[in-house]
Amino acid sequence: MLKLNLVAKDKNSKARAGWFETDHGVVETPIFMPVGTQGSVKAVNQFYLEKEIKAQIVLSNTYHLYLRPGTEILEDAGGLHRFMNWQKPILTDSGGYQVFSLTELRKLKEDGVEFRSHLDGSKHFFTPEKVIQIQRSIGSDIMMVLDECAPYPCDYEYAKKSVQLTSNWAILNKKAFSESEPKYGHKQFLFGIIQGSIYKDLRKKSAEDLLELDFDSYAIGGLAVGEPTELMYELVDYTTDLMPENRPRYLMGVGRPENILESVTLGVDMFDCVMPTRNARNANVFTWNGTLSMRNAKYKDDFKPLDENCGCYTCRNFTRAYLRHLFVAEELLALELASVHNLYFYLELVRKAREKIIDGTFNEWKNQIVKQISIKN
Amino acid sequence: MLKLNLVAKDKNSKARAGWFETDHGVVETPIFMPVGTQGSVKAVNQFYLEKEIKAQIVLSNTYHLYLRPGTEILEDAGGLHRFMNWQKPILTDSGGYQVFSLTELRKLKEDGVEFRSHLDGSKHFFTPEKVIQIQRSIGSDIMMVLDECAPYPCDYEYAKKSVQLTSNWAILNKKAFSESEPKYGHKQFLFGIIQGSIYKDLRKKSAEDLLELDFDSYAIGGLAVGEPTELMYELVDYTTDLMPENRPRYLMGVGRPENILESVTLGVDMFDCVMPTRNARNANVFTWNGTLSMRNAKYKDDFKPLDENCGCYTCRNFTRAYLRHLFVAEELLALELASVHNLYFYLELVRKAREKIIDGTFNEWKNQIVKQISIKN
């Protein structure tokens, strides 16, 4: 198992501060994982990722890495850490989510999922065994099981079958994991993924099936796929109660800064989302006083930093007017500066949350901050 | 005048090592100036530009800055140095070259050039006085006169008229310069531009006209516009002899690494070119053993750095296989890493040239290096 070492628990909520350890270092929770889909966090170099943004762990995508550069090159490189020169922990998803969201003509079968590459139409088949093999070649510190991420809305019967399939696959994932070895000398953990759409009894069934298999830890999948936010929180709240207390809980694909804080309140420890980098590339930046749309003409002679309370490279060195100019003039530097800022903001958000949990002032802080950061300027 | 302080002269050629000083610091020559067209060196942030690439001076474009962000915003910012947060020297061209190369429907008149913006078609008029005013608002350490850059090929009669126009404008440039003051408290120099196409007598006439006006220093314009390379060298060789010994000589828009070394041999001190950054964005990188095209499949499992003799951020941290993957996967990081490498290479090239001139081994070194770096891998 991957032990979550508890440092503090909030007395007014389920929020907790802790840490866990991998062979590539310690991760302090709650934590946000920048997304490096293809072995690169978009527009941000590894030096800034580590030294400026202070990322402790990044997420990369099995589906994308499998198609490009492919497992052979990753193995020749000595794994993804060496390939991308990132010596801190890496988590990889199983590729299931991308198969369901990116590919057409996919065929779900009892033993796996057949799909055509979104790049060249070539045919591939992912099974639980296969995605474990691929993640062994990647060498991620935390691997995820192949699951089915049901769409939203999803009727009860479909969701029930989907949970059963995910549970069946979980057995095969665990078996393939137990019968294989890491390739690069460092330990790899495997997380199970609790599904069940919006149905609590199915979430319970899924959790029970997976806990029986004793995965290193567990994630909540199948949320943030279009359901109302309040419903998402209700299901997160319900599901974290089903998860082991002493292992990190990972809510996949979430989310906006306020979603992260609310989910920390509900007992979640790990998050990932493309939002900070994707929004940055669309000129949308996060600040402690809400979001800014940097193409807006009102910033053309605004010589303040993006956020006066931010200590990132971008805010230490550049003004809103310069950022706005770079976006309007379509300069590539705009993408780097906004991405560095947004990721710094996300990491600062979880660092502060952790600090406040330890201080015993998390809930008050969270309620105030959620209001501030939700403002659209 | 802008004094070039001579440190050494090569005994076998016209190459010289020196330095000059601006209020934003010293520039050691020969020097290459990275191009930051719109107030940003494409895909490279200012920290890397200064600390990794060790750029000593950058070039920015009056035409582009005039259109975007415009002089009003630049003035509000306190000039371009503050706007882009670059505290080392800046040279700006006069905008003439862009008017002639980027705009359609331009109309050349005795007192200036009328043109329509390549962005929105709006009508503008550049005169010698106007481009001085704009460069005062930009606050560049070195400003350039408005000139006419004749196309290639260019018949003698056209070239002769063009030199006359450039000489007439030079008087007005100088007058506007003398009658105006810097806006931000630091000194600004003004360079004249020697034109004359491929005709030596016109080059001579142009040089004589301009030298009479006593500009702070001089540039060679109107070369590297399509003429054969050997012809370019012949004209550079001829023209540097017409230029003052004790002021930095600037060859505008040149060029490939081998062009720079050959022109250093011919007595040129300053260079600028978009090639290192533009080629980088097209996956073409420079090395001490020739150029590499990083999309080539042969690099897919090549785990060497771009150049084993290079000390840049990219070469210290990443492999050809990773770079190739980033280009193929269309990751933005590819553009930054290749741009940082190419600019580092260009700056290292002029640093080494300077070192060899001081050592007294420039010519032998240059002949060997030109062969090596011209290989197409």
Coordinates of C-alpha atoms in Angstrom, one line a residue, chain B residues 2 20-28 50 55-58 78-91 136 138-142 182-189:
Chain B
L2 CA 29.8 55.6 -30.1
F20 CA 31.4 49.8 -26.5
E21 CA 29.4 51.2 -23.7
T22 CA 25.8 52.3 -23.4
D23 CA 23.9 53.5 -20.4
H24 CA 22.4 50.0 -20.2
G25 CA 25.8 48.4 -20.1
V26 CA 28.8 47.3 -22.1
V27 CA 28.6 45.3 -25.3
E28 CA 31.6 43.1 -26.3
E50 CA 20.1 37.0 -20.1
A55 CA 22.6 38.1 -24.8
Q56 CA 24.3 41.5 -24.4
I57 CA 22.0 43.5 -26.6
V58 CA 18.7 42.7 -28.4
G78 CA 8.6 54.1 -19.3
G79 CA 10.0 52.8 -22.5
L80 CA 10.7 49.4 -24.0
H81 CA 13.3 48.4 -21.5
R82 CA 10.7 48.6 -18.7
F83 CA 7.8 47.4 -20.8
M84 CA 9.6 44.1 -21.6
N85 CA 11.8 44.1 -18.5
W86 CA 15.1 43.9 -20.3
Q87 CA 17.7 46.1 -18.6
K88 CA 20.5 45.5 -21.1
P89 CA 21.0 47.5 -24.3
I90 CA 18.4 47.5 -27.1
L91 CA 18.9 48.5 -30.7
R136 CA 12.6 58.3 -28.7
I138 CA 10.8 53.3 -27.5
G139 CA 13.9 54.5 -25.7
S140 CA 16.3 52.2 -27.5
D141 CA 20.0 52.6 -26.8
I142 CA 20.9 52.6 -30.5
P182 CA 15.8 61.1 -24.8
K183 CA 12.6 60.6 -22.7
Y184 CA 13.9 58.2 -20.0
G185 CA 17.2 59.7 -18.8
H186 CA 19.5 57.4 -20.7
K187 CA 21.6 58.3 -23.7
Q188 CA 20.5 57.2 -27.2
F189 CA 22.8 56.8 -30.2

